Amino acid sequence: MNTIDKFKKLLLRQQKEVEKEIEDLEKDDPINSLSMAESSEPGTDSWVADTHSRVLAVKSNLQMLLVRIRKSLQNLNSGKFGKCENCGKLIEDERLKAIPTATLCIVCSKKVKK
Ligand SMILES: [Zn+2]
């Protein structure tokens, strides 16, 4: 198996996992089950609001990750995968293995962080 296939498999698996996580999160979101459990207990509203905003925060992180995964998959198909967006050099293999969605090489990612 060549490297492209390996990363494609890895990314597709990751994509599936993240999609599942988002699905599970939506099930946990109390906003979605409000109609079933109508409660007038004091304090419930703020619990619902708290939990809902927590779910939203986690979900937006996951969605951002999903966007990165999809972009990496696109790059794989167009042959751009593994190239640093900043300097155009090949991203280190070890780095891609750890973070398949990386779009910057180690040197550039350190520059960006600063
Ligand atoms: Zn670079």
Coordinates of N, CA and C and ligand atoms in Angstrom, one line a residue, residues 84 86-87 105 108, ligand 1:
C84 N 3.6 21.7 2.7 CA 3.4 22.8 3.6 C 2.7 23.9 2.9
N86 N 2.6 26.9 3.7 CA 3.4 28.1 3.8 C 4.6 28.2 3.0
C87 N 5.4 27.1 3.0 CA 6.7 27.2 2.3 C 6.8 26.2 1.2
C105 N 4.5 22.5 7.8 CA 5.6 21.7 8.2 C 6.0 22.1 9.7
C108 N 7.3 25.8 9.9 CA 6.3 26.8 9.8 C 5.3 26.8 10.9
Ligands
ZN1 ZN 6.7 25.0 5.8

